[in-house]
XYZ file of N, CA, C and O in Angstrom:
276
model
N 0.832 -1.181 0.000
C 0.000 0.000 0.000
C 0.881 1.252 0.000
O 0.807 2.153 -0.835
N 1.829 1.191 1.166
C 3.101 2.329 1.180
C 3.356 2.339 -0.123
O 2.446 2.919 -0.714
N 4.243 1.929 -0.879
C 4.781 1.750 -2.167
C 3.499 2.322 -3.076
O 3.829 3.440 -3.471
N 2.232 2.000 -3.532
C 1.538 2.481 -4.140
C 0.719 3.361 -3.992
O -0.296 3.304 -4.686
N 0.915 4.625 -2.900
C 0.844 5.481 -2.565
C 2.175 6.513 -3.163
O 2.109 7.442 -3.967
N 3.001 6.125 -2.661
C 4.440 6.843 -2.735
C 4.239 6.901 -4.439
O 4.719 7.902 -4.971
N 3.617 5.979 -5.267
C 4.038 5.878 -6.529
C 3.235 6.873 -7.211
O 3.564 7.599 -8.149
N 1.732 6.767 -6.372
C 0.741 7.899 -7.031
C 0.830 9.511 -6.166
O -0.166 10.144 -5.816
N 2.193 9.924 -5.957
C 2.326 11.024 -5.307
C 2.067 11.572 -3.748
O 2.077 12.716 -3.294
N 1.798 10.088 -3.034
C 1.546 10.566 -1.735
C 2.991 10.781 -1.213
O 3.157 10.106 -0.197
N 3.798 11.301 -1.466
C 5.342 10.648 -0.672
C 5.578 10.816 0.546
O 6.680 10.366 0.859
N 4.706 11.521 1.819
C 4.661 11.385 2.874
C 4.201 10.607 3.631
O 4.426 10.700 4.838
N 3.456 9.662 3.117
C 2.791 8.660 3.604
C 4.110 7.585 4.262
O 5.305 7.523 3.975
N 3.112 6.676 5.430
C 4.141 6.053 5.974
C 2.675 5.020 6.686
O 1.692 5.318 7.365
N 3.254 3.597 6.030
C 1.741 2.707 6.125
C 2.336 1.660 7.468
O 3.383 1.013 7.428
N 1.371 1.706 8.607
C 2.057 0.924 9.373
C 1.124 -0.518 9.391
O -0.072 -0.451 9.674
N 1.681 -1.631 9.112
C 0.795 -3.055 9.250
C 0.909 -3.191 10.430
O 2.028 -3.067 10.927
N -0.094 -3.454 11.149
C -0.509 -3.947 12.749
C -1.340 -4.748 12.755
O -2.255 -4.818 13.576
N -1.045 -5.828 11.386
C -2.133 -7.099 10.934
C -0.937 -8.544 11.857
O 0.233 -8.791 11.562
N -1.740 -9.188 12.896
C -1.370 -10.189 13.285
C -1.334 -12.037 12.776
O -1.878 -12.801 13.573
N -0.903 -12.463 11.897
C -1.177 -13.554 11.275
C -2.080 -14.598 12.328
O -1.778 -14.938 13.471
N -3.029 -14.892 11.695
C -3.641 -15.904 12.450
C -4.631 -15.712 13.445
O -5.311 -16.662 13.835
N -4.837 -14.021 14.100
C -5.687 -13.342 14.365
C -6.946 -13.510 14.259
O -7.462 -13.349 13.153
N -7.693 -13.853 15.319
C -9.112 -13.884 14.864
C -9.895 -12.554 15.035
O -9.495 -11.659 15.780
N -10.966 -12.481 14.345
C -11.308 -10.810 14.226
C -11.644 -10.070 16.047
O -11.402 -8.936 16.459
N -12.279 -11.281 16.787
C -12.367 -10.931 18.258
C -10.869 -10.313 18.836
O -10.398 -9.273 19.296
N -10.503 -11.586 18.509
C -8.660 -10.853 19.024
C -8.588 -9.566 18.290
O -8.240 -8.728 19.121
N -8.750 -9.005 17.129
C -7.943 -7.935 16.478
C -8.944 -6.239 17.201
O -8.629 -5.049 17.211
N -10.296 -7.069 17.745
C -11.158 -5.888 18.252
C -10.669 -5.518 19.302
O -10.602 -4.352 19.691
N -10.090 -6.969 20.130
C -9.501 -6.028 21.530
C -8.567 -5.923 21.267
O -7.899 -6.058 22.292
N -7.809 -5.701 20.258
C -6.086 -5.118 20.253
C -6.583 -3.593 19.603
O -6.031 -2.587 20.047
N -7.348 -3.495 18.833
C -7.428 -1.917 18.214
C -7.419 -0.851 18.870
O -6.669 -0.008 18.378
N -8.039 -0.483 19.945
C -8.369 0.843 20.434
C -7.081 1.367 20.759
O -6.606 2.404 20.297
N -6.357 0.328 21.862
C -4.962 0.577 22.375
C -4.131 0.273 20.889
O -3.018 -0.106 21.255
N -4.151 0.270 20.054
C -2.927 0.547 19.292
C -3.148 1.799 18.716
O -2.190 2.537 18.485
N -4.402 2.161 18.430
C -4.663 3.771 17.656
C -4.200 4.327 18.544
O -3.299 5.152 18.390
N -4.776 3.967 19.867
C -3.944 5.494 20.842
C -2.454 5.205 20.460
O -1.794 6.229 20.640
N -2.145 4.783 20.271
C -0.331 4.516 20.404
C -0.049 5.104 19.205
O 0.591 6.154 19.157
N -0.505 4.479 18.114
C -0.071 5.100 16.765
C -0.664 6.367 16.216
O 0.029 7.020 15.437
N -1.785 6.761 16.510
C -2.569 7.943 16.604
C -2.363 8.170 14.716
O -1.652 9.112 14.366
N -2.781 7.593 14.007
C -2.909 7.869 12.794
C -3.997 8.643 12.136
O -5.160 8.757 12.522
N -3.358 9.224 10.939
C -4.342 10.256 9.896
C -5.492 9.187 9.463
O -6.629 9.587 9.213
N -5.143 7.801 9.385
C -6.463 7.236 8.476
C -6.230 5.844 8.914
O -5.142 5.552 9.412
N -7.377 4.756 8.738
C -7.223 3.500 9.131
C -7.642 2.502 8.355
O -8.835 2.641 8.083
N -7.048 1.340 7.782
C -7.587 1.163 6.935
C -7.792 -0.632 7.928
O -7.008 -1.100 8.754
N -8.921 -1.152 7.491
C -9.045 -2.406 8.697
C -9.601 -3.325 7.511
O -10.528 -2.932 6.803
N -8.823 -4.905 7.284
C -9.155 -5.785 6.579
C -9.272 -6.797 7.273
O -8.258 -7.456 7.503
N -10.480 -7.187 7.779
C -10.827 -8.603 8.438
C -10.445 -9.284 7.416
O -10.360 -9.129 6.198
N -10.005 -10.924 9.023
C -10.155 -11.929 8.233
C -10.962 -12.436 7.222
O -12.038 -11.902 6.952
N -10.603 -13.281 6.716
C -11.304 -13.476 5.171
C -10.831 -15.011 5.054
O -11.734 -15.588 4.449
N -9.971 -15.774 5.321
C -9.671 -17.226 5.176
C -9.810 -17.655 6.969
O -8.879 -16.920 7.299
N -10.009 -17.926 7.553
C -10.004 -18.076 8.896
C -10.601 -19.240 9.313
O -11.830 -19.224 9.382
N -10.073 -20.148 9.579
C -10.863 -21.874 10.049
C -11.852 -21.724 11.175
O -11.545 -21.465 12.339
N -12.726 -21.860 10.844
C -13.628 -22.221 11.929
C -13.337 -23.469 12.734
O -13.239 -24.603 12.264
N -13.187 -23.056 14.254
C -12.374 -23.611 15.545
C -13.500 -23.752 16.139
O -14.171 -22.748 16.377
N -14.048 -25.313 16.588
C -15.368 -25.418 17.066
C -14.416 -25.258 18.483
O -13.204 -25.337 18.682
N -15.529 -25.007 19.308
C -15.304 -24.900 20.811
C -14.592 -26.557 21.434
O -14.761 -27.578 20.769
N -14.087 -26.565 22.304
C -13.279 -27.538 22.522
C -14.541 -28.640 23.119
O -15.281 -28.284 24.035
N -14.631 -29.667 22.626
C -15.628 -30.806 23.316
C -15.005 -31.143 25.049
O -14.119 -30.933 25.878
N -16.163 -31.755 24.766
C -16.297 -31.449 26.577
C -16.599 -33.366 27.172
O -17.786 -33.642 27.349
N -16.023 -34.009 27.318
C -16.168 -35.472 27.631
C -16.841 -35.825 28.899
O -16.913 -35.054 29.856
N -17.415 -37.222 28.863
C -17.599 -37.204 30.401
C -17.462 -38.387 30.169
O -17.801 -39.085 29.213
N -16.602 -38.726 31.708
C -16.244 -39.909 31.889
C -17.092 -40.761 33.177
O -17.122 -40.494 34.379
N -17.781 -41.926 32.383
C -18.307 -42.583 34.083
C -17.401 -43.661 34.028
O -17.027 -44.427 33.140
N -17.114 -43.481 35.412
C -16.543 -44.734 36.172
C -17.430 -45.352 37.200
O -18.141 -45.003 38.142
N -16.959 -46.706 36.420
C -17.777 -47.678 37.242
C -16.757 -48.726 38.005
O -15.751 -49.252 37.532
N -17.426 -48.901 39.589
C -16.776 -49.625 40.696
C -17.385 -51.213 40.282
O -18.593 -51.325 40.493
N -16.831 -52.205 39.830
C -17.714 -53.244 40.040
C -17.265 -54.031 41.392
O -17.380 -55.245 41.220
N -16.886 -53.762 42.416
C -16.175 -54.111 43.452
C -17.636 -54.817 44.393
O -17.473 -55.305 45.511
């Protein structure tokens, strides 16, 4: 994006990626607020996931034990 900015005359531009690989969009909601304050940028540009495996919730077993004593 930097690069094709710089190419169409933005040359002050300066593009920071704060994209986490593997990120799920929940994770990337609670990382945002605290990174804008930090980076305090002119513009934001936000690309949710888009390939992302759906991770069923972890199963839950139950075990009976039996005494035949």
């Amino acid at each position: 994006v930097e690069a094709w900015l710089h190419a169409h005359g933005a040359r002050d531009v300066v593009v920071l990626n704060a994209g986490v690989p593997g990120e799920t969009t929940a994770q990337g909601l609670a990382r945002i607020e605290p990174a804008l304050a930090e980076a305090r940028p002119d513009a934001v540009l936000v690309a949710p996931p888009v390939l992302v495996p759906y991770r069923p919730p972890p199963r839950r077993h139950r075990v009976m034990l039996i005494d035949d004593r």
